[in-house]
Short mmCIF file of C-alpha atoms in Angstrom, two decimals:
data_model
loop_
_atom_site.label_atom_id
_atom_site.label_comp_id
_atom_site.label_asym_id
_atom_site.label_seq_id
_atom_site.Cartn_x
_atom_site.Cartn_y
_atom_site.Cartn_z
CA MET A 1 195.38 143.38 84.59
CA VAL A 2 193.79 144.25 88.11
CA SER A 3 190.86 145.84 86.56
CA ARG A 4 190.18 142.96 84.30
CA LYS A 5 190.26 140.64 87.31
CA LYS A 6 187.88 143.02 89.07
CA TRP A 7 185.39 143.05 85.81
CA ALA A 8 185.70 139.01 85.87
CA ILE A 9 184.90 138.76 89.68
CA GLY A 10 182.01 141.29 89.25
CA GLY A 11 180.54 139.52 86.26
CA VAL A 12 180.67 136.14 87.89
CA ALA A 13 178.96 137.72 91.00
CA VAL A 14 176.27 139.01 88.93
CA LEU A 15 175.91 136.13 86.42
CA THR A 16 175.86 133.62 89.14
CA PRO A 17 172.45 134.63 90.59
CA LEU A 18 171.18 135.15 87.22
CA ILE A 19 172.23 131.56 86.14
CA VAL A 20 170.65 130.07 89.47
CA TRP A 21 167.51 131.79 88.86
CA THR A 22 167.13 130.99 85.33
CA GLY A 23 168.12 127.39 86.16
CA ALA A 24 165.34 127.17 88.95
CA MET A 25 162.76 128.81 86.68
CA VAL A 26 163.40 125.77 84.16
CA ALA A 27 164.40 123.11 86.53
CA LEU A 28 161.17 123.74 89.06
CA PRO A 29 158.51 123.31 86.65
CA MET A 30 160.53 120.02 85.36
CA LEU A 31 160.66 118.85 89.05
CA GLY A 32 157.09 119.65 89.62
CA LYS A 33 155.75 117.78 86.55
CA ALA A 34 157.94 114.70 87.58
CA ALA A 35 156.35 114.80 90.93
CA PHE A 36 152.77 115.35 89.48
CA ASP A 37 152.88 112.29 87.03
CA SER A 38 154.16 110.24 89.68
CA GLY A 39 151.39 111.42 92.05
CA SER A 40 153.38 113.02 94.84
CA SER A 41 152.13 115.83 96.69
CA SER A 42 155.58 117.58 96.43
CA SER A 43 154.46 118.78 93.20
CA VAL A 44 152.42 121.55 94.87
CA THR A 45 155.45 122.75 96.62
CA ARG A 46 157.70 122.68 93.62
CA TYR A 47 155.29 124.41 91.71
CA GLN A 48 154.69 127.06 94.52
CA TRP A 49 158.51 127.79 94.17
CA ALA A 50 158.22 128.15 90.30
CA VAL A 51 155.27 130.78 90.93
CA ASP A 52 157.25 132.64 93.55
CA ILE A 53 160.44 133.29 91.19
CA THR A 54 158.53 133.67 87.82
CA PRO A 55 157.71 137.20 86.93
CA GLY A 56 154.34 137.78 85.27
CA PHE A 57 155.87 138.93 82.12
CA LEU A 58 157.75 135.59 81.38
CA GLU A 59 154.90 133.56 80.35
CA GLY A 60 153.14 134.15 83.63
CA TRP A 61 150.21 131.91 82.98
CA GLN A 62 152.18 128.82 83.02
CA ALA A 63 153.34 128.99 86.64
CA PRO A 64 149.80 129.53 88.07
CA TYR A 65 148.34 127.15 85.51
CA ASN A 66 150.76 124.20 86.81
CA LEU A 67 150.30 125.24 90.41
CA GLY A 68 146.39 125.23 90.07
CA THR A 69 146.41 122.05 88.39
CA ALA A 70 148.42 120.32 90.96
CA GLN A 71 146.50 121.58 93.56
CA LEU A 72 143.14 120.19 92.12
CA ALA A 73 144.81 116.94 91.83
CA HIS A 74 145.37 116.77 95.59
CA ASP A 75 141.93 117.99 96.40
CA ARG A 76 142.94 121.66 97.20
CA ARG A 77 139.75 122.82 95.24
CA ASP A 78 139.53 126.67 96.33
CA ALA A 79 143.38 127.42 96.00
CA GLY A 80 143.37 125.53 92.61
CA VAL A 81 140.41 127.32 91.36
CA ALA A 82 142.10 130.63 92.31
CA ASN A 83 145.32 129.90 90.49
CA LEU A 84 143.65 128.72 87.36
CA GLU A 85 141.64 131.88 87.22
CA LEU A 86 144.92 133.96 87.33
CA ALA A 87 146.29 131.85 84.65
CA LEU A 88 143.11 132.49 82.55
CA ARG A 89 143.64 136.26 83.02
CA ARG A 90 147.23 136.16 81.73
CA VAL A 91 146.89 133.54 79.09
CA ARG A 92 146.87 135.03 75.50
CA ARG A 93 143.20 135.08 74.19
CA ALA A 94 142.96 132.54 71.39
CA GLU A 95 141.35 133.48 68.09
CA ARG A 96 137.67 132.42 67.72
CA THR A 97 135.27 131.45 65.02
CA GLN A 98 131.46 132.19 65.83
CA GLY A 99 132.50 131.87 69.56
CA GLN A 100 134.44 128.77 69.35
CA ILE A 101 138.19 128.63 69.63
CA ALA A 102 139.77 126.65 66.56
CA ASN A 103 142.99 125.44 68.38
CA THR A 104 141.47 123.52 71.41
CA GLU A 105 144.79 122.27 72.44
CA GLY A 106 146.29 125.73 72.95
CA PRO A 107 147.00 127.55 76.02
CA GLU A 108 143.76 129.08 76.67
CA CYS A 109 141.75 125.95 76.16
CA LYS A 110 144.13 124.31 78.63
CA VAL A 111 143.54 126.77 81.25
CA ARG A 112 139.79 126.69 80.44
CA ALA A 113 139.55 122.98 80.69
CA ASN A 114 141.18 122.67 83.82
CA LEU A 115 139.15 125.43 85.66
CA SER A 116 136.19 123.85 84.24
CA LEU A 117 137.11 120.97 86.15
CA GLY A 118 137.83 122.92 89.38
CA TYR A 119 134.24 124.54 89.14
CA GLU A 120 132.80 121.24 88.90
CA ALA A 121 134.66 119.87 91.90
CA GLN A 122 133.21 122.92 93.89
CA GLY A 123 129.74 122.34 92.62
CA LYS A 124 129.88 118.62 93.62
CA ALA A 125 131.40 119.50 97.03
CA ALA A 126 128.52 122.11 97.71
CA GLY A 127 125.59 119.37 96.87
CA LYS A 128 122.56 120.70 96.02
CA SER A 129 123.50 124.21 96.20
CA GLY A 130 126.38 123.70 93.90
CA ALA A 131 124.21 124.28 90.76
CA LYS A 132 125.80 127.75 90.17
CA ARG A 133 129.29 126.41 90.24
CA LEU A 134 128.39 123.74 87.78
CA GLN A 135 126.82 126.31 85.36
CA LYS A 136 130.04 128.19 85.69
CA ALA A 137 131.77 125.19 84.78
CA ILE A 138 129.70 124.59 81.59
CA ASP A 139 130.45 128.11 80.81
CA THR A 140 134.13 128.09 81.22
CA ILE A 141 134.51 125.15 78.72
CA GLN A 142 131.97 126.41 76.14
CA PRO A 143 134.52 128.15 73.88
CA CYS A 144 136.45 124.82 73.66
CA THR A 145 133.71 122.51 72.95
CA SER A 146 134.48 122.21 69.22
CA SER A 147 136.66 119.13 70.18
CA LYS A 148 134.96 115.89 70.96
CA LYS A 149 136.56 115.48 74.40
CA ASN A 150 135.68 119.03 75.65
CA LYS A 151 131.97 118.43 74.25
CA ASP A 152 131.85 115.29 76.13
CA GLU A 153 133.15 116.98 79.19
CA GLN A 154 130.44 119.66 78.93
CA GLU A 155 127.43 117.39 78.37
CA ARG A 156 128.56 115.42 81.60
CA GLN A 157 128.75 118.76 83.41
CA LYS A 158 125.27 119.80 82.21
CA LYS A 159 123.89 116.25 83.40
CA GLU A 160 125.45 116.89 86.72
CA LYS A 161 124.01 120.45 87.04
CA LYS A 162 120.45 119.18 85.95
CA GLU A 163 120.70 116.64 88.83
CA ALA A 164 121.77 118.98 91.46
CA GLU A 165 118.74 121.39 90.49
CA THR A 166 116.24 118.42 90.55
CA PRO A 167 114.88 118.25 93.98
CA ASN A 168 115.08 114.72 95.45
CA PRO A 169 111.93 114.30 97.40
CA ASN A 170 112.11 112.01 100.37
CA PRO A 171 109.77 109.04 99.40
CA SER A 172 107.38 108.12 101.96
CA PRO A 173 108.60 104.88 103.70
CA SER A 174 105.06 103.44 103.75
CA PRO A 175 101.75 104.51 103.04
CA ASN A 176 100.55 102.88 106.12
CA PRO A 177 103.51 102.69 108.38
CA SER A 178 101.86 101.60 111.32
CA PRO A 179 98.24 100.27 110.57
CA SER A 180 96.12 99.19 113.47
CA PRO A 181 95.88 95.55 113.81
CA ASN A 182 92.00 95.63 114.27
CA PRO A 183 90.46 98.59 112.96
CA ASN A 184 87.26 97.46 114.76
CA PRO A 185 88.44 95.11 117.57
CA SER A 186 85.04 95.31 119.35
CA PRO A 187 81.62 97.24 119.32
CA ASN A 188 81.78 97.34 123.19
CA PRO A 189 85.76 96.98 124.09
CA ASN A 190 84.79 96.72 127.88
CA PRO A 191 81.01 95.54 128.47
CA SER A 192 79.80 95.18 131.86
CA PRO A 193 79.75 91.46 132.73
CA ASN A 194 76.34 91.53 133.81
CA GLN A 195 74.22 94.59 132.38
CA ASN A 196 71.53 93.60 135.01
CA PRO A 197 73.32 91.88 137.70
CA SER A 198 70.76 92.03 140.21
CA SER A 199 67.27 93.35 139.86
CA SER A 200 65.76 95.23 142.57
CA PRO A 201 64.54 92.79 145.26
CA ASN A 202 61.44 94.94 145.60
CA GLN A 203 61.10 97.10 142.60
CA ASN A 204 57.80 98.40 144.13
CA PRO A 205 58.37 98.66 147.82
CA THR A 206 55.94 99.19 150.25
CA SER A 207 54.78 102.68 149.98
CA SER A 208 53.75 104.75 152.97
CA PRO A 209 50.27 104.16 153.83
CA ASP A 210 47.51 106.63 152.77
CA PRO A 211 45.82 107.91 155.76
CA ASN A 212 42.78 108.42 153.93
CA GLN A 213 42.85 104.84 152.76
CA SER A 214 40.56 102.01 154.52
CA PRO A 215 42.40 99.48 156.27
CA SER A 216 43.24 96.32 154.96
CA PRO A 217 40.54 93.63 156.17
CA GLY A 218 43.11 91.50 157.27
CA PRO A 219 45.01 88.48 156.17
CA VAL A 220 43.62 86.40 153.57
CA SER A 221 43.22 82.68 154.48
CA PRO A 222 44.38 80.39 151.97
CA ASN A 223 41.09 79.53 150.54
CA GLY A 224 40.73 83.28 149.95
CA ASP A 225 38.10 84.06 152.84
CA PRO A 226 39.04 86.66 155.17
CA SER A 227 39.70 85.69 158.62
CA PRO A 228 37.01 86.24 161.19
CA THR A 229 37.63 89.04 163.72
CA PRO A 230 39.41 87.78 166.69
CA SER A 231 37.71 87.32 170.23
CA SER A 232 38.90 87.59 173.68
CA PHE A 233 39.27 83.77 173.98
CA PRO A 234 41.80 82.49 171.25
CA GLY A 235 40.55 80.17 168.75
CA GLU A 236 36.87 80.52 169.65
CA SER A 237 34.10 82.80 168.56
CA PRO A 238 31.58 84.38 171.09
CA ASP A 239 28.75 82.16 169.95
CA GLY A 240 30.51 79.14 170.49
CA ARG A 241 31.50 79.98 173.98
CA GLU A 242 28.21 81.00 174.95
CA ARG A 243 26.60 77.43 173.70
CA GLU A 244 29.25 75.84 175.69
CA LEU A 245 28.42 77.57 179.02
CA ARG A 246 24.55 76.83 178.51
CA SER A 247 25.40 73.19 177.99
CA LYS A 248 27.47 72.93 181.39
CA ASP A 249 24.46 74.79 183.30
CA SER A 250 22.01 72.24 181.92
CA GLU A 251 23.99 69.45 183.06
CA LYS A 252 24.27 70.69 186.35
CA ASN A 253 20.47 71.21 186.72
CA GLU A 254 19.84 67.42 185.76
CA LYS A 255 22.50 66.23 188.31
CA ASN A 256 21.06 68.22 191.06
CA PRO A 257 17.26 67.86 191.81
CA ARG A 258 17.06 70.74 194.31
CA TYR A 259 17.10 73.01 191.42
CA GLY A 260 13.63 73.28 190.06
CA ASP A 261 13.04 73.92 186.54
CA GLN A 262 13.95 77.60 186.69
CA ARG A 263 12.59 77.70 183.01
CA ASN A 264 9.19 77.73 184.49
CA GLY A 265 9.97 80.10 187.57
CA GLU A 266 9.02 77.10 190.06
CA PRO A 267 11.43 75.92 192.91
CA ASN A 268 12.30 72.18 192.75
CA TRP A 269 11.94 71.05 196.37
#
């Protein structure tokens, strides 16, 4: 009786954690999905717990797939891509026909579709340097493009890759951003106000007299005749002065009879 009770207690002690663990494995993904559908960021936390308690051999691809999808939905691109890559390595490989997966709704195409979106998000965030990531997104979804939905997704990614690879040259803002208002404002922008303001007052100034040159005959009179040679009596010529003296002597002889006619050499007594 006692032994049965011990076994019962021991079984409960063992089964309880197992039941709790199993319940958590089932409940956490369900709770995570509910939070994901409502747009709550708590979905990331719940899926993270599911990853932590789920061993890889028990459908190990679903836990990282759910977590990676939730992380992408809340802009955790790098972490989401890492978990989806893990899910792709764990998921069972689907059958292919000429490189295409027939069941595009199966586990592999689900993982590939979301992982392709993760690569695309990384490429967009990288801008012009994200062409390689965009190409990786195209290659990842390629086996699942037999469905129209995935095909359209791939075509959109190709277009984005082309835009990322095409350089966007900066257009010239203006062929003549600042034209000169007057290309030829003035042939002489600052001419001198009077190019000949004052001619030389004596362009031919008096040169030094040539010692070998004859002196000038004297100033020219208004009628052009040279002035006579100046005399000791200003204003009179020598001949005029002599005539005046002779005239005065003659008058004295006529008034004084004592003087004879000296012209004949005889006294006048």
